PDB file of C-alpha atoms in Angstrom:
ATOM      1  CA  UNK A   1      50.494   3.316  24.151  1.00 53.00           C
ATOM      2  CA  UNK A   2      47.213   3.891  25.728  1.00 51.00           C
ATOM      3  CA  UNK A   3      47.027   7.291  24.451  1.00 56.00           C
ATOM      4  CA  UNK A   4      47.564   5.946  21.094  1.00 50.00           C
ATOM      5  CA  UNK A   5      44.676   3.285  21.188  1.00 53.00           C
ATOM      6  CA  UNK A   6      42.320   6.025  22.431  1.00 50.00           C
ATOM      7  CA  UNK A   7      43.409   7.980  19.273  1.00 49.00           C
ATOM      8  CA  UNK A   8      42.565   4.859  17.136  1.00 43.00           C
ATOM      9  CA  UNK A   9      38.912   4.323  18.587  1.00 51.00           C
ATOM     10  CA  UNK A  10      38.302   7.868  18.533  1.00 50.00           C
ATOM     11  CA  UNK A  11      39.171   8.288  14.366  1.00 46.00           C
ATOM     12  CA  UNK A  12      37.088   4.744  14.198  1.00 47.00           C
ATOM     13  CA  UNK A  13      33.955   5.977  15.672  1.00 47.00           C
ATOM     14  CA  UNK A  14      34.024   9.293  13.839  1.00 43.00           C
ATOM     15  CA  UNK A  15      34.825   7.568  10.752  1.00 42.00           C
ATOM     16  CA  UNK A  16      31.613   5.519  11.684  1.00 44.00           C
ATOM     17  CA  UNK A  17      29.348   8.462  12.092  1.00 42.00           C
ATOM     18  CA  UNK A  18      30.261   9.708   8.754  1.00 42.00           C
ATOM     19  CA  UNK A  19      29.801   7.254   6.845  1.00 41.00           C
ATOM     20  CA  UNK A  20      26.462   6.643   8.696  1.00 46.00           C
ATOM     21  CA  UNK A  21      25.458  10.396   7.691  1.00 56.00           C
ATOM     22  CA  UNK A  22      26.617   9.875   3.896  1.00 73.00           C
ATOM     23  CA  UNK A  23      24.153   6.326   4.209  1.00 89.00           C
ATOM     24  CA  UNK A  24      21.809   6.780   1.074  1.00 93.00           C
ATOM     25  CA  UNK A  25      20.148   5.180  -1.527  1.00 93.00           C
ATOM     26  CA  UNK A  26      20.959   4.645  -4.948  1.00 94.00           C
ATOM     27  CA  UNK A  27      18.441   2.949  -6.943  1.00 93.00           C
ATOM     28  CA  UNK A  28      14.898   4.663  -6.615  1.00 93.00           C
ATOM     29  CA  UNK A  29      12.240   2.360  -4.368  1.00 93.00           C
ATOM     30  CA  UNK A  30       9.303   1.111  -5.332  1.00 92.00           C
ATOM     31  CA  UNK A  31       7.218   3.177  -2.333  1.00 91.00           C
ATOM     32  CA  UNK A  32       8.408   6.132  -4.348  1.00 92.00           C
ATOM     33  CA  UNK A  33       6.603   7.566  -7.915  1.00 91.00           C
ATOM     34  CA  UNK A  34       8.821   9.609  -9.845  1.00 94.00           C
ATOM     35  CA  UNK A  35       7.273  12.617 -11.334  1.00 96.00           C
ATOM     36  CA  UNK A  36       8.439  15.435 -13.593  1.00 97.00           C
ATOM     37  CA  UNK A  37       7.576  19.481 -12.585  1.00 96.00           C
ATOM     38  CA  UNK A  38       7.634  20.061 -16.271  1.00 95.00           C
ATOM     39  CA  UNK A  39       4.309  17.979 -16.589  1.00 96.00           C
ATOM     40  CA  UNK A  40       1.382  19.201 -16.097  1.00 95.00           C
ATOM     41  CA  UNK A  41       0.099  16.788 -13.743  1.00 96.00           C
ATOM     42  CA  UNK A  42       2.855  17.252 -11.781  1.00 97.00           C
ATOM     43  CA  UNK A  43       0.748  17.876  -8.246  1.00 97.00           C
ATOM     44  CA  UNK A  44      -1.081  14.700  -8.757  1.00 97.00           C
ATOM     45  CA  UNK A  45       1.784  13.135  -9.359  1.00 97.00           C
ATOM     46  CA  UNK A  46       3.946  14.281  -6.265  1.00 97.00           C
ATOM     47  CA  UNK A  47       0.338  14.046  -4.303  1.00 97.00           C
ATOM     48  CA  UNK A  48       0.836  10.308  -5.060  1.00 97.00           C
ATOM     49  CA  UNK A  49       3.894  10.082  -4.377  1.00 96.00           C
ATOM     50  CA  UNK A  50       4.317  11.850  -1.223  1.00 96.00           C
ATOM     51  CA  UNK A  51       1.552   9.786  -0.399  1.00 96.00           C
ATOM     52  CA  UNK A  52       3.244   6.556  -0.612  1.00 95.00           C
ATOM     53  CA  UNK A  53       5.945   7.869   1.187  1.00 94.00           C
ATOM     54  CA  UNK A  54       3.913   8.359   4.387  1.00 93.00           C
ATOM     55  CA  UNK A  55       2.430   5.102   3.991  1.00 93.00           C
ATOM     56  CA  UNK A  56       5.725   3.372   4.122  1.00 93.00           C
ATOM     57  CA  UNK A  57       6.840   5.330   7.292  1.00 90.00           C
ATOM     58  CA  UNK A  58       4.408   2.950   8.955  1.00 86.00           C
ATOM     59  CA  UNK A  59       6.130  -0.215   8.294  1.00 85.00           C
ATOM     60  CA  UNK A  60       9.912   1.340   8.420  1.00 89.00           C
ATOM     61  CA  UNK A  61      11.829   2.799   5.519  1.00 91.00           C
ATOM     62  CA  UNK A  62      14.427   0.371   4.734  1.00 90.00           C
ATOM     63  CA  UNK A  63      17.983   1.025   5.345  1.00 92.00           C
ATOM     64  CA  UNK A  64      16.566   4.170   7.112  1.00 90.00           C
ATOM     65  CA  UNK A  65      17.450   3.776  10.565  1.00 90.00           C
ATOM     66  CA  UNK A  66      17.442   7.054  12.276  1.00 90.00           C
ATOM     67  CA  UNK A  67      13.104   7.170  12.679  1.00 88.00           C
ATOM     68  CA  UNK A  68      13.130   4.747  15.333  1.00 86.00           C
ATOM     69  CA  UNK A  69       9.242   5.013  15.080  1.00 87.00           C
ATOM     70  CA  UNK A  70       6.485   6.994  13.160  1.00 89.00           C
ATOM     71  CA  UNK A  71       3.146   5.973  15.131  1.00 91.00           C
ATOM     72  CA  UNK A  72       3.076   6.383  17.867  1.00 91.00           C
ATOM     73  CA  UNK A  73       6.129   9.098  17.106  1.00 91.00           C
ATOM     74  CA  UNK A  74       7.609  10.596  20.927  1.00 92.00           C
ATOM     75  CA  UNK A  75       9.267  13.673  21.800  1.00 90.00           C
ATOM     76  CA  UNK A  76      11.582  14.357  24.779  1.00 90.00           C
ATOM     77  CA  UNK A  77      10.169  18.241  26.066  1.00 87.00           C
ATOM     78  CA  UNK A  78       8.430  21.162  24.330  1.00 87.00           C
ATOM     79  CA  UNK A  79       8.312  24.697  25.892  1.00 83.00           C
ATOM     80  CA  UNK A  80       5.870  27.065  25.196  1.00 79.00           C
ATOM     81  CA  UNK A  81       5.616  30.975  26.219  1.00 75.00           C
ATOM     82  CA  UNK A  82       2.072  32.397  24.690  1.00 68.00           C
ATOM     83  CA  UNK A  83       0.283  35.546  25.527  1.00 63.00           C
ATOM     84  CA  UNK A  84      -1.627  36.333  22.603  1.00 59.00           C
ATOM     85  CA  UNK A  85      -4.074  37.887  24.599  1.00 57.00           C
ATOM     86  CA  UNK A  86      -6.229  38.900  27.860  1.00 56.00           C
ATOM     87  CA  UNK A  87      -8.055  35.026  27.859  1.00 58.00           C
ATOM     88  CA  UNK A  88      -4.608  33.474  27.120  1.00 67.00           C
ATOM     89  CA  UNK A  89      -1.190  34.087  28.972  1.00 74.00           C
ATOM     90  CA  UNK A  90       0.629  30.572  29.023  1.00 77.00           C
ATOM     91  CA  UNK A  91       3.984  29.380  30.228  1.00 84.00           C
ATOM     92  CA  UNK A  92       3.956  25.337  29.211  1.00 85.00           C
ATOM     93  CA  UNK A  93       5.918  22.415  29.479  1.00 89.00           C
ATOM     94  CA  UNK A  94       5.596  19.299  28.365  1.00 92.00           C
ATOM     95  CA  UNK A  95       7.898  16.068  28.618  1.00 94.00           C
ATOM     96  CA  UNK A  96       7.590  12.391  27.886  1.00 95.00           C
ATOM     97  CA  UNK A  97       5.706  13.330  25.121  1.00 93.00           C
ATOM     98  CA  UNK A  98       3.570  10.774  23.238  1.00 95.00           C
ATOM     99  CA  UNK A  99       1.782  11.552  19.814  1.00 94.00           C
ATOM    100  CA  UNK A 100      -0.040   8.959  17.995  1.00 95.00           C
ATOM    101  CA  UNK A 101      -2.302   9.270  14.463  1.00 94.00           C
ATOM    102  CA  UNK A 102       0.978  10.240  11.871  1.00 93.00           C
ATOM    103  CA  UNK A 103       0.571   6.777  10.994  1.00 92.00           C
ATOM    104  CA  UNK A 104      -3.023   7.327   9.148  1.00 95.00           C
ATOM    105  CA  UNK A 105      -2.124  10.917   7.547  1.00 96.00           C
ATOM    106  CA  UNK A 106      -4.247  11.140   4.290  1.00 97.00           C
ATOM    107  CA  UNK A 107      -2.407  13.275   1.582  1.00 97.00           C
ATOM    108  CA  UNK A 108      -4.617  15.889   0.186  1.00 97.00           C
ATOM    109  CA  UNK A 109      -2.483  17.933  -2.103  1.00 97.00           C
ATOM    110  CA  UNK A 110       1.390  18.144  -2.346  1.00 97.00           C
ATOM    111  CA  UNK A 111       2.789  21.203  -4.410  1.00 97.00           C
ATOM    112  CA  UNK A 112       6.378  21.937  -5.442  1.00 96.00           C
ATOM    113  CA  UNK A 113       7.482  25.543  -6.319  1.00 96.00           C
ATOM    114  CA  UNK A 114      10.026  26.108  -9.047  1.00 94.00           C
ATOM    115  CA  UNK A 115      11.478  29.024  -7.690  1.00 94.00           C
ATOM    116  CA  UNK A 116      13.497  27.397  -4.667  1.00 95.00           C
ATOM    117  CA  UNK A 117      11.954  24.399  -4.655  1.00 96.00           C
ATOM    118  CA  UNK A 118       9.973  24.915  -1.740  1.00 96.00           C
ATOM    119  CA  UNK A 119       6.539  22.938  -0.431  1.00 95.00           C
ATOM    120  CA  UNK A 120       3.266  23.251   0.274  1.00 97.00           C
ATOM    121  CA  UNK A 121       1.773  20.015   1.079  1.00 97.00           C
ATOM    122  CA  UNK A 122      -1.651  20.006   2.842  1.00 98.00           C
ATOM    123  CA  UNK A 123      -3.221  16.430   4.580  1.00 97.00           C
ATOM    124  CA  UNK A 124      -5.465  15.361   7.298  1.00 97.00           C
ATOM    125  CA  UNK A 125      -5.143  13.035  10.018  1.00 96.00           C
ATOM    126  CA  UNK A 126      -8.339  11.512  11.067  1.00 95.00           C
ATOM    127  CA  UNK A 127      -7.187  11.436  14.954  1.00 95.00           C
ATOM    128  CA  UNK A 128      -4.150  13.077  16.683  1.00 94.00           C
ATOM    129  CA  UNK A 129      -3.887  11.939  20.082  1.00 95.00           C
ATOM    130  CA  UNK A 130      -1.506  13.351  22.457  1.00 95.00           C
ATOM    131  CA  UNK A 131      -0.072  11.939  25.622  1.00 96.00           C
ATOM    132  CA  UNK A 132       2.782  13.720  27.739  1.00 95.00           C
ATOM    133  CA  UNK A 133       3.623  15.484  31.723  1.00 96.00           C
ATOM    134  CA  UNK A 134       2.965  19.233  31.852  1.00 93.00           C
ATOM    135  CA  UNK A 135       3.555  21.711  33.862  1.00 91.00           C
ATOM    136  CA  UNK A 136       0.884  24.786  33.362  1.00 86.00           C
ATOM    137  CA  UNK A 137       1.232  28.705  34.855  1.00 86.00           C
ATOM    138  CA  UNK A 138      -0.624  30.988  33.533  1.00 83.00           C
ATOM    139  CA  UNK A 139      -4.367  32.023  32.294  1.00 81.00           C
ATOM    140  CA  UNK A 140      -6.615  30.020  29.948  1.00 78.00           C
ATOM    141  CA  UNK A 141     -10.274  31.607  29.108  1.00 71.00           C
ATOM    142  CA  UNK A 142      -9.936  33.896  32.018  1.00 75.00           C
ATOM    143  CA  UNK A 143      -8.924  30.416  34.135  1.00 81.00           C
ATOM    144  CA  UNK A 144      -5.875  30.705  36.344  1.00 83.00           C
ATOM    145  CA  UNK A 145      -4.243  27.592  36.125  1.00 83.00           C
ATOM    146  CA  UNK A 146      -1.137  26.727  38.004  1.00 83.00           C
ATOM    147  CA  UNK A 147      -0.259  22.736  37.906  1.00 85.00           C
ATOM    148  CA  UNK A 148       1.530  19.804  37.322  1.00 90.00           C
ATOM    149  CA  UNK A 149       0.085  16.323  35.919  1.00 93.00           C
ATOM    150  CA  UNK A 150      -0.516  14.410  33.209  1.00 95.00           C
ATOM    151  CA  UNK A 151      -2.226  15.925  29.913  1.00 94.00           C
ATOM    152  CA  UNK A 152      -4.624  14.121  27.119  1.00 96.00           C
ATOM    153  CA  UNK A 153      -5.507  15.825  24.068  1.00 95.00           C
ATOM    154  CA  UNK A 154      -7.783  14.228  20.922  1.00 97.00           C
ATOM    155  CA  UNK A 155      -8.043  16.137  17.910  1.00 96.00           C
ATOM    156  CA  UNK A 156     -10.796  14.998  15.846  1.00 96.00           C
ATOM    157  CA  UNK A 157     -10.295  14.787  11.970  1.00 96.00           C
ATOM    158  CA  UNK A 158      -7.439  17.877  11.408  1.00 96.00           C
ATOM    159  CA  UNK A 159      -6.427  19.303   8.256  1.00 97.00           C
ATOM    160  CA  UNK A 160      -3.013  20.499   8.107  1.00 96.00           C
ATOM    161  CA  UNK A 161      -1.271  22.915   5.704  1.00 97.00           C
ATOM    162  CA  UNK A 162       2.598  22.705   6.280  1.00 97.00           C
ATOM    163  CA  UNK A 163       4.633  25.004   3.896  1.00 97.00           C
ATOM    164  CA  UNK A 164       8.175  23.829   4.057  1.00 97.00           C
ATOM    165  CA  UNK A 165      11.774  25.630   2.989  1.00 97.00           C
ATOM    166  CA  UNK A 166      14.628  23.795   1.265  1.00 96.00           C
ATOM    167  CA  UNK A 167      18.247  23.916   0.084  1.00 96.00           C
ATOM    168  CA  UNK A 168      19.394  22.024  -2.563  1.00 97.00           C
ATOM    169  CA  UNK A 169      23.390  19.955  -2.069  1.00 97.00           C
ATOM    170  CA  UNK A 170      25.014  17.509  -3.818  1.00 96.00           C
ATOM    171  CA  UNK A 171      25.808  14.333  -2.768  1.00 95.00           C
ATOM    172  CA  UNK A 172      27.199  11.439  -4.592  1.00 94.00           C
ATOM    173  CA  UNK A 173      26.343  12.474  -8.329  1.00 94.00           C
ATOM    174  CA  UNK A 174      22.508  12.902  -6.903  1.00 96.00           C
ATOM    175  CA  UNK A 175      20.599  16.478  -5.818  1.00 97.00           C
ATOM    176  CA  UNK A 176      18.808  16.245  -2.353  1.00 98.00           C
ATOM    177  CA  UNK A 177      16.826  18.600  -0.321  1.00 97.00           C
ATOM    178  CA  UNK A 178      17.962  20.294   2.889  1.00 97.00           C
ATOM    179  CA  UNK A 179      14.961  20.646   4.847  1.00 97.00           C
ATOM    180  CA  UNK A 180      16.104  24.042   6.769  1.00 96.00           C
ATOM    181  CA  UNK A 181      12.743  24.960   8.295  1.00 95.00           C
ATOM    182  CA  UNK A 182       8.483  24.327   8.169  1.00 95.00           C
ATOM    183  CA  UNK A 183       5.318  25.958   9.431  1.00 96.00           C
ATOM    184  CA  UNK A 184       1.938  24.628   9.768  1.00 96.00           C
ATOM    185  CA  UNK A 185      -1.187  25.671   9.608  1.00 95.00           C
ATOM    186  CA  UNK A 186      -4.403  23.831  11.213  1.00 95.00           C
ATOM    187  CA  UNK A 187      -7.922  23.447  11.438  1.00 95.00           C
ATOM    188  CA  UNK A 188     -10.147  20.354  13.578  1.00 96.00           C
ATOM    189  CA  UNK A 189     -13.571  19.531  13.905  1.00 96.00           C
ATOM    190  CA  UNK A 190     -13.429  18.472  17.733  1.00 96.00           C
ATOM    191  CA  UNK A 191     -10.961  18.634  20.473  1.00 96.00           C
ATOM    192  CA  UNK A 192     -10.855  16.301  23.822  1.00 96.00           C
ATOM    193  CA  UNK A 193      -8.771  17.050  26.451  1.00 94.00           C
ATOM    194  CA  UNK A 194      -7.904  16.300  30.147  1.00 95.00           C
ATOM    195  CA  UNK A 195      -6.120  17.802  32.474  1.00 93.00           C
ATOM    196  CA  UNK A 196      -4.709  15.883  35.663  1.00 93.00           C
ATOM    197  CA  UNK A 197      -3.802  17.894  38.933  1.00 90.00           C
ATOM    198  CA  UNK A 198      -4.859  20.562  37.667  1.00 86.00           C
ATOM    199  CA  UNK A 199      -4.873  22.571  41.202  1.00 84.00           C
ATOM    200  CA  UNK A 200      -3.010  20.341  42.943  1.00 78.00           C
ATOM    201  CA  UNK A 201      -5.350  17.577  44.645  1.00 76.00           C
ATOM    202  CA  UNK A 202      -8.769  19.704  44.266  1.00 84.00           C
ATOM    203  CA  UNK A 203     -10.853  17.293  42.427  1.00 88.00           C
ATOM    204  CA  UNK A 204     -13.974  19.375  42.185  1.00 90.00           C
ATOM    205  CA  UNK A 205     -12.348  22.168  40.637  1.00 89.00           C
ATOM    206  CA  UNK A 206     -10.287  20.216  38.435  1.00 90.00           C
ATOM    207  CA  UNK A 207     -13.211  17.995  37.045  1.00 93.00           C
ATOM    208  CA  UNK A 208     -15.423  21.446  36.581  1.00 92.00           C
ATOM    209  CA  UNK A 209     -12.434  22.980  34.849  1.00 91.00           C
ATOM    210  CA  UNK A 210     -12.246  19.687  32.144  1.00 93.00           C
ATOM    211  CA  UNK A 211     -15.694  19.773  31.677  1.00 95.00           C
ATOM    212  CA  UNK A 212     -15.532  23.499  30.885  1.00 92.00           C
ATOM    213  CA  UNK A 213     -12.765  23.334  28.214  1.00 92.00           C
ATOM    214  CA  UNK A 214     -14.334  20.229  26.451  1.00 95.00           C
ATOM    215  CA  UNK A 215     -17.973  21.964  26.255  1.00 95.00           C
ATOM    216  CA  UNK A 216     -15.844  25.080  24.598  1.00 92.00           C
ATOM    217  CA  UNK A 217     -13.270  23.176  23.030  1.00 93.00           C
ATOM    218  CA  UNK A 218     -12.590  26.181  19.860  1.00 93.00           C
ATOM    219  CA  UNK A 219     -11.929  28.210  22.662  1.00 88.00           C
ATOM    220  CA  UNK A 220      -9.282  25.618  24.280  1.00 87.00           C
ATOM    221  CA  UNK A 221      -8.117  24.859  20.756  1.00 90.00           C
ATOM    222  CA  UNK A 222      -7.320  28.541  20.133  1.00 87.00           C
ATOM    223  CA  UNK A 223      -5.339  28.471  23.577  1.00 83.00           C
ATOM    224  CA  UNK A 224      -3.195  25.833  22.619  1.00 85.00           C
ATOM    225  CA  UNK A 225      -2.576  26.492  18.962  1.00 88.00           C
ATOM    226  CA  UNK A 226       0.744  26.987  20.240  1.00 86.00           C
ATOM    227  CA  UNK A 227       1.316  23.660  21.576  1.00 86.00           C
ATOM    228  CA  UNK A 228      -0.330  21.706  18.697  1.00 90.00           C
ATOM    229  CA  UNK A 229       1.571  23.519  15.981  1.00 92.00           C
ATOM    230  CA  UNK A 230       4.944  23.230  17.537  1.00 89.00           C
ATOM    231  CA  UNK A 231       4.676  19.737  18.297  1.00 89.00           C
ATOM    232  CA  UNK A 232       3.335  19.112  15.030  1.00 92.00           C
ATOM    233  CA  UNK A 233       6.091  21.425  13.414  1.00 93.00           C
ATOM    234  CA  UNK A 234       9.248  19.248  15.625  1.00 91.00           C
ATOM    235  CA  UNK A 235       7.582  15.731  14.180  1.00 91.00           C
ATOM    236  CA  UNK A 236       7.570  16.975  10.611  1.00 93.00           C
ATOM    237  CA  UNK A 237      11.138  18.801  11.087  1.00 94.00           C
ATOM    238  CA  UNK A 238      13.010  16.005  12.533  1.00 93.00           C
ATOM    239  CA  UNK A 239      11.175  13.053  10.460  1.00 94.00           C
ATOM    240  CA  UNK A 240      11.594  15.041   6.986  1.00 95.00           C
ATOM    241  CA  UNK A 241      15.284  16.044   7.640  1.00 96.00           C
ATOM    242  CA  UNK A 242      16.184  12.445   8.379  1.00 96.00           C
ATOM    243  CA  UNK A 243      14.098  11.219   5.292  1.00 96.00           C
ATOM    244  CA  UNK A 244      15.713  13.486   2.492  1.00 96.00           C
ATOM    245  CA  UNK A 245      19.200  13.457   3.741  1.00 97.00           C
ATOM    246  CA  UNK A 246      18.930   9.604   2.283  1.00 97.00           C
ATOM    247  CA  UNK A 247      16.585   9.819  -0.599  1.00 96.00           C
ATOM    248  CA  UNK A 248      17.469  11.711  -3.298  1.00 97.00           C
ATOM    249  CA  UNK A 249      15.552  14.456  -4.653  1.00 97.00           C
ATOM    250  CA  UNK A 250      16.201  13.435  -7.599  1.00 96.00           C
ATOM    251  CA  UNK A 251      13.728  10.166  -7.049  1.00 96.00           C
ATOM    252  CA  UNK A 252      11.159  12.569  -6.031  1.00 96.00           C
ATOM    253  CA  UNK A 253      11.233  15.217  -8.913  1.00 97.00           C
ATOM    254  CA  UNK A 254      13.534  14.119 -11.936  1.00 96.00           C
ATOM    255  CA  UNK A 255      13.793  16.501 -13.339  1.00 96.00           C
ATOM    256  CA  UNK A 256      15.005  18.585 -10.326  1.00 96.00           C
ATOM    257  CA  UNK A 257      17.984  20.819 -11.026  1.00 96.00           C
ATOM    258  CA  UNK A 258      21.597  20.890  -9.420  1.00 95.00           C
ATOM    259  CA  UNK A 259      22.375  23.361  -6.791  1.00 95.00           C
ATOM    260  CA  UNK A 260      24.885  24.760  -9.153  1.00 95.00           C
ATOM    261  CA  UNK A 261      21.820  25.160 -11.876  1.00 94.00           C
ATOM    262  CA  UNK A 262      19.475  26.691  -9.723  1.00 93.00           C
ATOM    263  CA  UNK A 263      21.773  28.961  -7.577  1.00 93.00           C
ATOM    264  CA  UNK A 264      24.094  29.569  -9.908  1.00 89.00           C
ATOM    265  CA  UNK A 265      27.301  28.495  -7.695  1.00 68.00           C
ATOM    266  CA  UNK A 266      27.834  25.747  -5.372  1.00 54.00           C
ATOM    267  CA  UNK A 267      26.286  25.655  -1.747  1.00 51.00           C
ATOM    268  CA  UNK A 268      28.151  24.010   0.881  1.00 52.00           C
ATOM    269  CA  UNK A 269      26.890  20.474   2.274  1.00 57.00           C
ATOM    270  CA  UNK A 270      24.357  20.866   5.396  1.00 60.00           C
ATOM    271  CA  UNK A 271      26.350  20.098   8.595  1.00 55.00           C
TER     272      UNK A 271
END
């Protein structure tokens, strides 16, 4: 008999998970401007409209309950192996992370390609702060560093290219994206940072060493491209996923085609 209940709660909670994953909306929302590729304003259109859309992450997308928060948005851990070079040879870690300026990103230009209906969406975010643990071992600038602390980071006024891959699925009568993978691009006009226990408990050396990488911030910025774009990369991966596995494509670009017009036979539903 107990085996039997257990059986019953199980097939209840992963009938509840489906039908949490097949959650989406119906009726196209007002924080959303429909545009049409075939126009020729179609990347002032989608520029608008994409624009909206980050807007409206501030305040919560309704009935969209999986982005728990946008600003200040946190990750659990990022690890980072770099060695680009003789000036950088990095092994990082960060955890408890803490990023906060997604909520004022400024939409500069949002493109849509035909072909596979792919993105290339470029913005700027005034500020991106970041707050997290690390743990350091390695070389930056010719600087052995080998520590464990708490790291600050203030990018000043970024511009951000992120070009972004899709797959197309049905889902209740309506086309969506699949948003399978994304890479950014950046540039920043200033770059605070601060490193805590630095060489564990040597004050002088770790106040010299902060000073040094925010007089040649490029330099420190090049070191940690790494770092910024991956972090940047998981926010953008995990918020976009979530967002267009519950609005339709369709309410983005109407006149988007169906998997089965644009591949030519049908493509199985993302997992």
């Amino acid at each position: 008999m107990v085996r039997l209940e257990l059986i019953v709660l199980l097939v209840a909670f992963a009938t509840c998970l489906v039908r949490t994953n097949d959650v989406f909306l119906k009726e196209p929302p007002d924080y959303i401007k429909e545009c049409r590729i075939a126009d020729k304003d179609f990347v002032n259109c989608s520029t608008h409209s994409i624009q909206q859309l980050f807007d409206k992450l501030n305040d919560g997308i309704p009935g969209l309950t999986s982005i728990k928060s946008f600003d200040p948005f946190y990750l659990n851990r990022i690890r980072i192996t770099q060695g680009n070079s003789n000036a950088i040879n990095l092994k990082v870690e960060l955890a408890n992370v803490k990023i906060i300026g997604f909520g004022h990103t400024n939409v500069l230009e949002s493109q849509v390609f035909k072909k596979d209906y792919s993105w290339k969406t470029t913005f700027t975010l005034p500020e991106m702060k970041l707050q997290a643990d690390y743990s350091l071992f390695g070389r930056i600038l010719l600087i052995p560093l080998n520590g464990k602390g708490q790291v600050f980071l203030d990018a000043e006024n970024m511009t951000v290219t992120m070009h972004t891959k899709t797959r197309l699925y049905s889902k209740g009568g309506f086309t969506f994206y699949n948003v399978t993978n994304l890479h950014v691009d950046f540039k920043m006009d200033g770059l605070k940072s601060y490193f805590s226990n630095l060489f564990n408990g040597n004050k002088q050396l770790e106040d010299s060493t902060n000073k040094f990488f925010n007089d040649n911030w490029r330099m420190l910025a090049d070191a940690l491209y790494t770092v910024i774009t991956q972090t940047i990369e998981d926010i953008l991966l995990d918020v976009l996923k979530k967002i267009f596995h519950f609005i339709p494509a369709n309410f983005f670009v109407s006149d988007i085609p169906t998997p089965e017009q644009l591949y030519g036979r049908v493509k199985p539903k993302p997992k």
